Amino acid sequence: MVPEELFSLALGLVPPWLVDHVTFTVEEKRLDLHINFPKGSRFACSVCGEECPVHDTRDHTWRHMDFFQ
């Protein structure tokens, strides 16, 4: 199993969400997980539930003290 699949499972992501890139820096003790979705994915509207395309995206960064705890 590749790291991207492992972390997608560990985070409980469901399609179309997935971890598409993992970077670990030993010196910094830093694990970066890049979460994304395939181009053309559709998501359920939070109001009516209809499947809708994505109009725009932004990169966000969240910090968690220790993924493994």
N, CA, C, O and CB atoms as a CASP TS submission, in Angstrom:
PFRMAT TS
TARGET T0000
AUTHOR 0000-0000-0000
METHOD Language model
MODEL 1
PARENT N/A
ATOM      1  N   MET     1       0.858  -1.180   0.000  1.00  0.00           N
ATOM      2  CA  MET     1       0.000   0.000   0.000  1.00  0.00           C
ATOM      3  C   MET     1       0.899   1.236   0.000  1.00  0.00           C
ATOM      4  O   MET     1       1.849   1.325   0.777  1.00  0.00           O
ATOM      5  CB  MET     1      -0.973   0.002   1.236  1.00  0.00           C
ATOM      6  N   VAL     2       0.586   2.179  -0.875  1.00  0.00           N
ATOM      7  CA  VAL     2       1.385   3.404  -0.958  1.00  0.00           C
ATOM      8  C   VAL     2       0.966   4.362   0.152  1.00  0.00           C
ATOM      9  O   VAL     2      -0.165   4.290   0.632  1.00  0.00           O
ATOM     10  CB  VAL     2       1.226   4.078  -2.350  1.00  0.00           C
ATOM     11  N   PRO     3       1.877   5.274   0.575  1.00  0.00           N
ATOM     12  CA  PRO     3       1.564   6.186   1.691  1.00  0.00           C
ATOM     13  C   PRO     3       0.283   6.988   1.483  1.00  0.00           C
ATOM     14  O   PRO     3      -0.464   7.206   2.436  1.00  0.00           O
ATOM     15  CB  PRO     3       2.712   7.142   1.903  1.00  0.00           C
ATOM     16  N   GLU     4       0.017   7.428   0.256  1.00  0.00           N
ATOM     17  CA  GLU     4      -1.183   8.219   0.008  1.00  0.00           C
ATOM     18  C   GLU     4      -2.446   7.422   0.342  1.00  0.00           C
ATOM     19  O   GLU     4      -3.377   7.961   0.941  1.00  0.00           O
ATOM     20  CB  GLU     4      -1.221   8.684  -1.452  1.00  0.00           C
ATOM     21  N   GLU     5      -2.485   6.149  -0.039  1.00  0.00           N
ATOM     22  CA  GLU     5      -3.637   5.296   0.276  1.00  0.00           C
ATOM     23  C   GLU     5      -3.732   5.053   1.776  1.00  0.00           C
ATOM     24  O   GLU     5      -4.821   5.091   2.348  1.00  0.00           O
ATOM     25  CB  GLU     5      -3.539   3.952  -0.472  1.00  0.00           C
ATOM     26  N   LEU     6      -2.596   4.805   2.409  1.00  0.00           N
ATOM     27  CA  LEU     6      -2.564   4.555   3.850  1.00  0.00           C
ATOM     28  C   LEU     6      -3.130   5.740   4.627  1.00  0.00           C
ATOM     29  O   LEU     6      -3.970   5.561   5.508  1.00  0.00           O
ATOM     30  CB  LEU     6      -1.130   4.261   4.309  1.00  0.00           C
ATOM     31  N   PHE     7      -2.674   6.948   4.305  1.00  0.00           N
ATOM     32  CA  PHE     7      -3.148   8.124   5.038  1.00  0.00           C
ATOM     33  C   PHE     7      -4.591   8.471   4.688  1.00  0.00           C
ATOM     34  O   PHE     7      -5.313   8.990   5.538  1.00  0.00           O
ATOM     35  CB  PHE     7      -2.250   9.317   4.752  1.00  0.00           C
ATOM     36  N   SER     8      -5.026   8.201   3.469  1.00  0.00           N
ATOM     37  CA  SER     8      -6.440   8.398   3.126  1.00  0.00           C
ATOM     38  C   SER     8      -7.317   7.507   3.999  1.00  0.00           C
ATOM     39  O   SER     8      -8.350   7.949   4.501  1.00  0.00           O
ATOM     40  CB  SER     8      -6.692   8.097   1.624  1.00  0.00           C
ATOM     41  N   LEU     9      -6.907   6.255   4.181  1.00  0.00           N
ATOM     42  CA  LEU     9      -7.644   5.337   5.055  1.00  0.00           C
ATOM     43  C   LEU     9      -7.578   5.777   6.513  1.00  0.00           C
ATOM     44  O   LEU     9      -8.584   5.748   7.221  1.00  0.00           O
ATOM     45  CB  LEU     9      -7.095   3.918   4.917  1.00  0.00           C
ATOM     46  N   ALA    10      -6.381   6.189   6.964  1.00  0.00           N
ATOM     47  CA  ALA    10      -6.204   6.608   8.360  1.00  0.00           C
ATOM     48  C   ALA    10      -7.061   7.826   8.695  1.00  0.00           C
ATOM     49  O   ALA    10      -7.543   7.957   9.820  1.00  0.00           O
ATOM     50  CB  ALA    10      -4.731   6.918   8.637  1.00  0.00           C
ATOM     51  N   LEU    11      -7.250   8.708   7.731  1.00  0.00           N
ATOM     52  CA  LEU    11      -8.054   9.910   7.950  1.00  0.00           C
ATOM     53  C   LEU    11      -9.540   9.666   7.718  1.00  0.00           C
ATOM     54  O   LEU    11     -10.366  10.528   8.017  1.00  0.00           O
ATOM     55  CB  LEU    11      -7.576  11.022   7.046  1.00  0.00           C
ATOM     56  N   GLY    12      -9.878   8.504   7.189  1.00  0.00           N
ATOM     57  CA  GLY    12     -11.280   8.186   6.931  1.00  0.00           C
ATOM     58  C   GLY    12     -11.864   8.963   5.767  1.00  0.00           C
ATOM     59  O   GLY    12     -13.064   9.235   5.743  1.00  0.00           O
ATOM     60  N   LEU    13     -11.020   9.326   4.791  1.00  0.00           N
ATOM     61  CA  LEU    13     -11.515  10.077   3.638  1.00  0.00           C
ATOM     62  C   LEU    13     -12.356   9.181   2.744  1.00  0.00           C
ATOM     63  O   LEU    13     -12.037   8.009   2.546  1.00  0.00           O
ATOM     64  CB  LEU    13     -10.347  10.680   2.839  1.00  0.00           C
ATOM     65  N   VAL    14     -13.421   9.734   2.212  1.00  0.00           N
ATOM     66  CA  VAL    14     -14.269   9.003   1.273  1.00  0.00           C
ATOM     67  C   VAL    14     -14.221   9.732  -0.066  1.00  0.00           C
ATOM     68  O   VAL    14     -14.104  10.956  -0.106  1.00  0.00           O
ATOM     69  CB  VAL    14     -15.746   8.883   1.803  1.00  0.00           C
ATOM     70  N   PRO    15     -14.312   8.978  -1.166  1.00  0.00           N
ATOM     71  CA  PRO    15     -14.247   9.598  -2.483  1.00  0.00           C
ATOM     72  C   PRO    15     -15.312  10.686  -2.630  1.00  0.00           C
ATOM     73  O   PRO    15     -16.429  10.533  -2.135  1.00  0.00           O
ATOM     74  CB  PRO    15     -14.416   8.539  -3.579  1.00  0.00           C
ATOM     75  N   PRO    16     -14.976  11.755  -3.291  1.00  0.00           N
ATOM     76  CA  PRO    16     -13.800  11.924  -4.128  1.00  0.00           C
ATOM     77  C   PRO    16     -12.562  12.423  -3.393  1.00  0.00           C
ATOM     78  O   PRO    16     -11.520  12.609  -4.021  1.00  0.00           O
ATOM     79  CB  PRO    16     -14.116  12.859  -5.221  1.00  0.00           C
ATOM     80  N   TRP    17     -12.641  12.646  -2.072  1.00  0.00           N
ATOM     81  CA  TRP    17     -11.469  13.120  -1.328  1.00  0.00           C
ATOM     82  C   TRP    17     -10.387  12.048  -1.283  1.00  0.00           C
ATOM     83  O   TRP    17     -10.676  10.855  -1.196  1.00  0.00           O
ATOM     84  CB  TRP    17     -11.865  13.530   0.100  1.00  0.00           C
ATOM     85  N   LEU    18      -9.129  12.499  -1.344  1.00  0.00           N
ATOM     86  CA  LEU    18      -7.994  11.588  -1.265  1.00  0.00           C
ATOM     87  C   LEU    18      -6.738  12.353  -0.866  1.00  0.00           C
ATOM     88  O   LEU    18      -6.649  13.566  -1.058  1.00  0.00           O
ATOM     89  CB  LEU    18      -7.781  10.864  -2.610  1.00  0.00           C
ATOM     90  N   VAL    19      -5.775  11.637  -0.311  1.00  0.00           N
ATOM     91  CA  VAL    19      -4.452  12.212  -0.053  1.00  0.00           C
ATOM     92  C   VAL    19      -3.665  11.993  -1.338  1.00  0.00           C
ATOM     93  O   VAL    19      -3.433  10.855  -1.746  1.00  0.00           O
ATOM     94  CB  VAL    19      -3.729  11.549   1.221  1.00  0.00           C
ATOM     95  N   ASP    20      -3.252  13.101  -1.979  1.00  0.00           N
ATOM     96  CA  ASP    20      -2.555  12.931  -3.257  1.00  0.00           C
ATOM     97  C   ASP    20      -1.048  13.140  -3.163  1.00  0.00           C
ATOM     98  O   ASP    20      -0.330  12.918  -4.138  1.00  0.00           O
ATOM     99  CB  ASP    20      -3.120  13.883  -4.267  1.00  0.00           C
ATOM    100  N   HIS    21      -0.560  13.568  -1.988  1.00  0.00           N
ATOM    101  CA  HIS    21       0.879  13.758  -1.837  1.00  0.00           C
ATOM    102  C   HIS    21       1.226  13.738  -0.350  1.00  0.00           C
ATOM    103  O   HIS    21       0.538  14.348   0.469  1.00  0.00           O
ATOM    104  CB  HIS    21       1.343  15.095  -2.499  1.00  0.00           C
ATOM    105  N   VAL    22       2.293  13.032  -0.017  1.00  0.00           N
ATOM    106  CA  VAL    22       2.776  12.947   1.373  1.00  0.00           C
ATOM    107  C   VAL    22       4.244  13.344   1.393  1.00  0.00           C
ATOM    108  O   VAL    22       5.041  12.844   0.600  1.00  0.00           O
ATOM    109  CB  VAL    22       2.578  11.500   1.967  1.00  0.00           C
ATOM    110  N   THR    23       4.600  14.250   2.309  1.00  0.00           N
ATOM    111  CA  THR    23       5.984  14.658   2.481  1.00  0.00           C
ATOM    112  C   THR    23       6.341  14.551   3.956  1.00  0.00           C
ATOM    113  O   THR    23       5.629  15.079   4.810  1.00  0.00           O
ATOM    114  CB  THR    23       6.215  16.102   1.952  1.00  0.00           C
ATOM    115  N   PHE    24       7.435  13.875   4.257  1.00  0.00           N
ATOM    116  CA  PHE    24       7.910  13.771   5.639  1.00  0.00           C
ATOM    117  C   PHE    24       9.334  14.287   5.705  1.00  0.00           C
ATOM    118  O   PHE    24      10.199  13.834   4.954  1.00  0.00           O
ATOM    119  CB  PHE    24       7.829  12.304   6.160  1.00  0.00           C
ATOM    120  N   THR    25       9.584  15.240   6.606  1.00  0.00           N
ATOM    121  CA  THR    25      10.909  15.803   6.791  1.00  0.00           C
ATOM    122  C   THR    25      11.407  15.407   8.174  1.00  0.00           C
ATOM    123  O   THR    25      10.892  15.886   9.184  1.00  0.00           O
ATOM    124  CB  THR    25      10.896  17.351   6.618  1.00  0.00           C
ATOM    125  N   VAL    26      12.401  14.541   8.219  1.00  0.00           N
ATOM    126  CA  VAL    26      12.918  14.031   9.490  1.00  0.00           C
ATOM    127  C   VAL    26      13.484  15.158  10.336  1.00  0.00           C
ATOM    128  O   VAL    26      13.187  15.243  11.527  1.00  0.00           O
ATOM    129  CB  VAL    26      13.991  12.968   9.246  1.00  0.00           C
ATOM    130  N   GLU    27      14.300  16.030   9.735  1.00  0.00           N
ATOM    131  CA  GLU    27      14.954  17.099  10.486  1.00  0.00           C
ATOM    132  C   GLU    27      13.948  18.016  11.182  1.00  0.00           C
ATOM    133  O   GLU    27      14.167  18.442  12.316  1.00  0.00           O
ATOM    134  CB  GLU    27      15.836  17.915   9.560  1.00  0.00           C
ATOM    135  N   GLU    28      12.865  18.310  10.505  1.00  0.00           N
ATOM    136  CA  GLU    28      11.840  19.194  11.073  1.00  0.00           C
ATOM    137  C   GLU    28      10.772  18.428  11.852  1.00  0.00           C
ATOM    138  O   GLU    28       9.922  19.030  12.508  1.00  0.00           O
ATOM    139  CB  GLU    28      11.179  19.999   9.967  1.00  0.00           C
ATOM    140  N   LYS    29      10.823  17.086  11.775  1.00  0.00           N
ATOM    141  CA  LYS    29       9.778  16.242  12.367  1.00  0.00           C
ATOM    142  C   LYS    29       8.410  16.703  11.872  1.00  0.00           C
ATOM    143  O   LYS    29       7.479  16.907  12.651  1.00  0.00           O
ATOM    144  CB  LYS    29       9.839  16.287  13.923  1.00  0.00           C
ATOM    145  N   ARG    30       8.319  16.859  10.554  1.00  0.00           N
ATOM    146  CA  ARG    30       7.118  17.421   9.940  1.00  0.00           C
ATOM    147  C   ARG    30       6.549  16.452   8.906  1.00  0.00           C
ATOM    148  O   ARG    30       7.267  15.938   8.048  1.00  0.00           O
ATOM    149  CB  ARG    30       7.429  18.786   9.287  1.00  0.00           C
ATOM    150  N   LEU    31       5.243  16.217   9.009  1.00  0.00           N
ATOM    151  CA  LEU    31       4.513  15.384   8.063  1.00  0.00           C
ATOM    152  C   LEU    31       3.484  16.272   7.368  1.00  0.00           C
ATOM    153  O   LEU    31       2.604  16.831   8.022  1.00  0.00           O
ATOM    154  CB  LEU    31       3.829  14.159   8.777  1.00  0.00           C
ATOM    155  N   ASP    32       3.592  16.401   6.057  1.00  0.00           N
ATOM    156  CA  ASP    32       2.625  17.181   5.280  1.00  0.00           C
ATOM    157  C   ASP    32       1.786  16.228   4.441  1.00  0.00           C
ATOM    158  O   ASP    32       2.315  15.420   3.678  1.00  0.00           O
ATOM    159  CB  ASP    32       3.343  18.232   4.372  1.00  0.00           C
ATOM    160  N   LEU    33       0.475  16.335   4.593  1.00  0.00           N
ATOM    161  CA  LEU    33      -0.470  15.542   3.811  1.00  0.00           C
ATOM    162  C   LEU    33      -1.252  16.514   2.936  1.00  0.00           C
ATOM    163  O   LEU    33      -1.864  17.452   3.446  1.00  0.00           O
ATOM    164  CB  LEU    33      -1.430  14.692   4.736  1.00  0.00           C
ATOM    165  N   HIS    34      -1.236  16.297   1.636  1.00  0.00           N
ATOM    166  CA  HIS    34      -1.958  17.153   0.706  1.00  0.00           C
ATOM    167  C   HIS    34      -3.242  16.423   0.311  1.00  0.00           C
ATOM    168  O   HIS    34      -3.204  15.367  -0.320  1.00  0.00           O
ATOM    169  CB  HIS    34      -1.082  17.505  -0.556  1.00  0.00           C
ATOM    170  N   ILE    35      -4.367  17.003   0.694  1.00  0.00           N
ATOM    171  CA  ILE    35      -5.677  16.404   0.436  1.00  0.00           C
ATOM    172  C   ILE    35      -6.292  17.108  -0.764  1.00  0.00           C
ATOM    173  O   ILE    35      -6.262  18.335  -0.859  1.00  0.00           O
ATOM    174  CB  ILE    35      -6.615  16.506   1.690  1.00  0.00           C
ATOM    175  N   ASN    36      -6.851  16.322  -1.679  1.00  0.00           N
ATOM    176  CA  ASN    36      -7.356  16.871  -2.928  1.00  0.00           C
ATOM    177  C   ASN    36      -8.534  16.029  -3.410  1.00  0.00           C
ATOM    178  O   ASN    36      -8.985  15.124  -2.709  1.00  0.00           O
ATOM    179  CB  ASN    36      -6.239  16.923  -4.001  1.00  0.00           C
ATOM    180  N   PHE    37      -9.021  16.324  -4.588  1.00  0.00           N
ATOM    181  CA  PHE    37     -10.048  15.532  -5.248  1.00  0.00           C
ATOM    182  C   PHE    37      -9.769  15.581  -6.746  1.00  0.00           C
ATOM    183  O   PHE    37      -9.200  16.558  -7.234  1.00  0.00           O
ATOM    184  CB  PHE    37     -11.491  16.059  -4.913  1.00  0.00           C
ATOM    185  N   PRO    38     -10.160  14.546  -7.481  1.00  0.00           N
ATOM    186  CA  PRO    38      -9.913  14.528  -8.921  1.00  0.00           C
ATOM    187  C   PRO    38     -10.665  15.652  -9.644  1.00  0.00           C
ATOM    188  O   PRO    38     -11.781  16.011  -9.268  1.00  0.00           O
ATOM    189  CB  PRO    38     -10.316  13.175  -9.502  1.00  0.00           C
ATOM    190  N   LYS    39     -10.037  16.190 -10.675  1.00  0.00           N
ATOM    191  CA  LYS    39     -10.673  17.225 -11.490  1.00  0.00           C
ATOM    192  C   LYS    39     -11.986  16.668 -12.042  1.00  0.00           C
ATOM    193  O   LYS    39     -12.046  15.528 -12.501  1.00  0.00           O
ATOM    194  CB  LYS    39      -9.728  17.693 -12.653  1.00  0.00           C
ATOM    195  N   GLY    40     -13.035  17.490 -11.990  1.00  0.00           N
ATOM    196  CA  GLY    40     -14.345  17.071 -12.480  1.00  0.00           C
ATOM    197  C   GLY    40     -15.226  16.445 -11.410  1.00  0.00           C
ATOM    198  O   GLY    40     -16.368  16.077 -11.684  1.00  0.00           O
ATOM    199  N   SER    41     -14.701  16.319 -10.185  1.00  0.00           N
ATOM    200  CA  SER    41     -15.509  15.742  -9.100  1.00  0.00           C
ATOM    201  C   SER    41     -16.721  16.616  -8.820  1.00  0.00           C
ATOM    202  O   SER    41     -16.712  17.825  -9.050  1.00  0.00           O
ATOM    203  CB  SER    41     -14.665  15.576  -7.815  1.00  0.00           C
ATOM    204  N   ARG    42     -17.749  15.973  -8.325  1.00  0.00           N
ATOM    205  CA  ARG    42     -18.972  16.677  -7.962  1.00  0.00           C
ATOM    206  C   ARG    42     -19.258  16.399  -6.482  1.00  0.00           C
ATOM    207  O   ARG    42     -18.959  15.320  -5.970  1.00  0.00           O
ATOM    208  CB  ARG    42     -20.178  16.232  -8.871  1.00  0.00           C
ATOM    209  N   PHE    43     -19.839  17.390  -5.813  1.00  0.00           N
ATOM    210  CA  PHE    43     -20.126  17.279  -4.386  1.00  0.00           C
ATOM    211  C   PHE    43     -21.587  17.594  -4.128  1.00  0.00           C
ATOM    212  O   PHE    43     -22.200  18.389  -4.840  1.00  0.00           O
ATOM    213  CB  PHE    43     -19.221  18.218  -3.568  1.00  0.00           C
ATOM    214  N   ALA    44     -22.134  16.966  -3.110  1.00  0.00           N
ATOM    215  CA  ALA    44     -23.537  17.194  -2.756  1.00  0.00           C
ATOM    216  C   ALA    44     -23.711  18.586  -2.158  1.00  0.00           C
ATOM    217  O   ALA    44     -22.943  19.003  -1.291  1.00  0.00           O
ATOM    218  CB  ALA    44     -24.033  16.117  -1.764  1.00  0.00           C
ATOM    219  N   CYS    45     -24.730  19.298  -2.632  1.00  0.00           N
ATOM    220  CA  CYS    45     -25.081  20.609  -2.090  1.00  0.00           C
ATOM    221  C   CYS    45     -25.521  20.424  -0.638  1.00  0.00           C
ATOM    222  O   CYS    45     -26.273  19.500  -0.326  1.00  0.00           O
ATOM    223  CB  CYS    45     -26.212  21.296  -2.941  1.00  0.00           C
ATOM    224  N   SER    46     -25.052  21.302   0.244  1.00  0.00           N
ATOM    225  CA  SER    46     -25.407  21.181   1.665  1.00  0.00           C
ATOM    226  C   SER    46     -26.864  21.556   1.934  1.00  0.00           C
ATOM    227  O   SER    46     -27.382  21.252   3.009  1.00  0.00           O
ATOM    228  CB  SER    46     -24.491  22.061   2.506  1.00  0.00           C
ATOM    229  N   VAL    47     -27.531  22.203   0.990  1.00  0.00           N
ATOM    230  CA  VAL    47     -28.927  22.606   1.167  1.00  0.00           C
ATOM    231  C   VAL    47     -29.888  21.579   0.571  1.00  0.00           C
ATOM    232  O   VAL    47     -30.792  21.100   1.255  1.00  0.00           O
ATOM    233  CB  VAL    47     -29.166  23.973   0.528  1.00  0.00           C
ATOM    234  N   CYS    48     -29.687  21.237  -0.721  1.00  0.00           N
ATOM    235  CA  CYS    48     -30.659  20.371  -1.401  1.00  0.00           C
ATOM    236  C   CYS    48     -30.143  18.959  -1.681  1.00  0.00           C
ATOM    237  O   CYS    48     -30.924  18.067  -2.013  1.00  0.00           O
ATOM    238  CB  CYS    48     -31.071  21.007  -2.697  1.00  0.00           C
ATOM    239  N   GLY    49     -28.820  18.753  -1.546  1.00  0.00           N
ATOM    240  CA  GLY    49     -28.250  17.434  -1.767  1.00  0.00           C
ATOM    241  C   GLY    49     -27.927  17.118  -3.213  1.00  0.00           C
ATOM    242  O   GLY    49     -27.376  16.056  -3.500  1.00  0.00           O
ATOM    243  N   GLU    50     -28.262  18.033  -4.149  1.00  0.00           N
ATOM    244  CA  GLU    50     -27.965  17.815  -5.563  1.00  0.00           C
ATOM    245  C   GLU    50     -26.459  17.807  -5.805  1.00  0.00           C
ATOM    246  O   GLU    50     -25.724  18.590  -5.202  1.00  0.00           O
ATOM    247  CB  GLU    50     -28.635  18.895  -6.426  1.00  0.00           C
ATOM    248  N   GLU    51     -25.997  16.910  -6.698  1.00  0.00           N
ATOM    249  CA  GLU    51     -24.580  16.838  -7.049  1.00  0.00           C
ATOM    250  C   GLU    51     -24.203  18.059  -7.892  1.00  0.00           C
ATOM    251  O   GLU    51     -24.812  18.316  -8.930  1.00  0.00           O
ATOM    252  CB  GLU    51     -24.263  15.519  -7.817  1.00  0.00           C
ATOM    253  N   CYS    52     -23.197  18.806  -7.436  1.00  0.00           N
ATOM    254  CA  CYS    52     -22.801  20.048  -8.102  1.00  0.00           C
ATOM    255  C   CYS    52     -21.302  20.047  -8.393  1.00  0.00           C
ATOM    256  O   CYS    52     -20.528  19.432  -7.660  1.00  0.00           O
ATOM    257  CB  CYS    52     -23.175  21.269  -7.239  1.00  0.00           C
ATOM    258  N   PRO    53     -20.887  20.739  -9.468  1.00  0.00           N
ATOM    259  CA  PRO    53     -19.458  20.855  -9.764  1.00  0.00           C
ATOM    260  C   PRO    53     -18.796  21.853  -8.809  1.00  0.00           C
ATOM    261  O   PRO    53     -19.465  22.652  -8.154  1.00  0.00           O
ATOM    262  CB  PRO    53     -19.241  21.291 -11.235  1.00  0.00           C
ATOM    263  N   VAL    54     -17.481  21.785  -8.752  1.00  0.00           N
ATOM    264  CA  VAL    54     -16.708  22.724  -7.930  1.00  0.00           C
ATOM    265  C   VAL    54     -16.434  23.973  -8.753  1.00  0.00           C
ATOM    266  O   VAL    54     -16.031  23.876  -9.913  1.00  0.00           O
ATOM    267  CB  VAL    54     -15.368  22.081  -7.429  1.00  0.00           C
ATOM    268  N   HIS    55     -16.648  25.143  -8.166  1.00  0.00           N
ATOM    269  CA  HIS    55     -16.438  26.393  -8.899  1.00  0.00           C
ATOM    270  C   HIS    55     -15.043  26.961  -8.681  1.00  0.00           C
ATOM    271  O   HIS    55     -14.457  27.524  -9.606  1.00  0.00           O
ATOM    272  CB  HIS    55     -17.475  27.419  -8.486  1.00  0.00           C
ATOM    273  N   ASP    56     -14.513  26.827  -7.503  1.00  0.00           N
ATOM    274  CA  ASP    56     -13.168  27.328  -7.225  1.00  0.00           C
ATOM    275  C   ASP    56     -12.605  26.591  -6.014  1.00  0.00           C
ATOM    276  O   ASP    56     -13.342  25.975  -5.244  1.00  0.00           O
ATOM    277  CB  ASP    56     -13.181  28.868  -6.979  1.00  0.00           C
ATOM    278  N   THR    57     -11.306  26.665  -5.866  1.00  0.00           N
ATOM    279  CA  THR    57     -10.644  26.027  -4.722  1.00  0.00           C
ATOM    280  C   THR    57      -9.570  26.955  -4.179  1.00  0.00           C
ATOM    281  O   THR    57      -9.098  27.851  -4.877  1.00  0.00           O
ATOM    282  CB  THR    57     -10.028  24.657  -5.124  1.00  0.00           C
ATOM    283  N   ARG    58      -9.188  26.732  -2.921  1.00  0.00           N
ATOM    284  CA  ARG    58      -8.096  27.467  -2.293  1.00  0.00           C
ATOM    285  C   ARG    58      -7.278  26.482  -1.484  1.00  0.00           C
ATOM    286  O   ARG    58      -7.805  25.491  -0.980  1.00  0.00           O
ATOM    287  CB  ARG    58      -8.626  28.633  -1.397  1.00  0.00           C
ATOM    288  N   ASP    59      -5.988  26.755  -1.362  1.00  0.00           N
ATOM    289  CA  ASP    59      -5.135  25.949  -0.496  1.00  0.00           C
ATOM    290  C   ASP    59      -5.285  26.431   0.939  1.00  0.00           C
ATOM    291  O   ASP    59      -5.312  27.632   1.206  1.00  0.00           O
ATOM    292  CB  ASP    59      -3.653  26.021  -0.948  1.00  0.00           C
ATOM    293  N   HIS    60      -5.384  25.475   1.860  1.00  0.00           N
ATOM    294  CA  HIS    60      -5.474  25.777   3.286  1.00  0.00           C
ATOM    295  C   HIS    60      -4.410  24.961   4.005  1.00  0.00           C
ATOM    296  O   HIS    60      -4.013  23.890   3.546  1.00  0.00           O
ATOM    297  CB  HIS    60      -6.905  25.466   3.852  1.00  0.00           C
ATOM    298  N   THR    61      -3.958  25.477   5.128  1.00  0.00           N
ATOM    299  CA  THR    61      -3.003  24.750   5.963  1.00  0.00           C
ATOM    300  C   THR    61      -3.570  24.652   7.366  1.00  0.00           C
ATOM    301  O   THR    61      -3.947  25.659   7.966  1.00  0.00           O
ATOM    302  CB  THR    61      -1.606  25.448   5.973  1.00  0.00           C
ATOM    303  N   TRP    62      -3.629  23.429   7.888  1.00  0.00           N
ATOM    304  CA  TRP    62      -4.029  23.199   9.263  1.00  0.00           C
ATOM    305  C   TRP    62      -2.864  22.545   9.977  1.00  0.00           C
ATOM    306  O   TRP    62      -2.122  21.759   9.387  1.00  0.00           O
ATOM    307  CB  TRP    62      -5.313  22.323   9.349  1.00  0.00           C
ATOM    308  N   ARG    63      -2.709  22.868  11.238  1.00  0.00           N
ATOM    309  CA  ARG    63      -1.631  22.296  12.023  1.00  0.00           C
ATOM    310  C   ARG    63      -2.217  21.413  13.110  1.00  0.00           C
ATOM    311  O   ARG    63      -3.129  21.807  13.838  1.00  0.00           O
ATOM    312  CB  ARG    63      -0.744  23.399  12.631  1.00  0.00           C
ATOM    313  N   HIS    64      -1.674  20.217  13.198  1.00  0.00           N
ATOM    314  CA  HIS    64      -2.058  19.284  14.251  1.00  0.00           C
ATOM    315  C   HIS    64      -0.795  18.903  14.972  1.00  0.00           C
ATOM    316  O   HIS    64       0.224  18.642  14.333  1.00  0.00           O
ATOM    317  CB  HIS    64      -2.802  18.024  13.688  1.00  0.00           C
ATOM    318  N   MET    65      -0.832  18.865  16.264  1.00  0.00           N
ATOM    319  CA  MET    65       0.381  18.641  17.050  1.00  0.00           C
ATOM    320  C   MET    65       1.062  17.304  16.725  1.00  0.00           C
ATOM    321  O   MET    65       2.281  17.266  16.559  1.00  0.00           O
ATOM    322  CB  MET    65       0.046  18.695  18.529  1.00  0.00           C
ATOM    323  N   ASP    66       0.304  16.217  16.632  1.00  0.00           N
ATOM    324  CA  ASP    66       0.907  14.924  16.364  1.00  0.00           C
ATOM    325  C   ASP    66      -0.126  14.012  15.733  1.00  0.00           C
ATOM    326  O   ASP    66      -1.072  13.587  16.397  1.00  0.00           O
ATOM    327  CB  ASP    66       1.475  14.301  17.651  1.00  0.00           C
ATOM    328  N   PHE    67       0.044  13.710  14.468  1.00  0.00           N
ATOM    329  CA  PHE    67      -0.918  12.886  13.738  1.00  0.00           C
ATOM    330  C   PHE    67      -1.096  11.513  14.390  1.00  0.00           C
ATOM    331  O   PHE    67      -2.196  10.960  14.390  1.00  0.00           O
ATOM    332  CB  PHE    67      -0.472  12.720  12.287  1.00  0.00           C
ATOM    333  N   PHE    68      -0.020  10.969  14.940  1.00  0.00           N
ATOM    334  CA  PHE    68      -0.042   9.581  15.427  1.00  0.00           C
ATOM    335  C   PHE    68      -0.554   9.445  16.850  1.00  0.00           C
ATOM    336  O   PHE    68      -0.548   8.333  17.378  1.00  0.00           O
ATOM    337  CB  PHE    68       1.335   8.992  15.346  1.00  0.00           C
ATOM    338  N   GLN    69      -0.993  10.505  17.495  1.00  0.00           N
ATOM    339  CA  GLN    69      -1.509  10.382  18.858  1.00  0.00           C
ATOM    340  C   GLN    69      -3.002  10.535  18.884  1.00  0.00           C
ATOM    341  O   GLN    69      -3.612  10.461  19.950  1.00  0.00           O
ATOM    342  CB  GLN    69      -0.872  11.407  19.772  1.00  0.00           C
TER
END
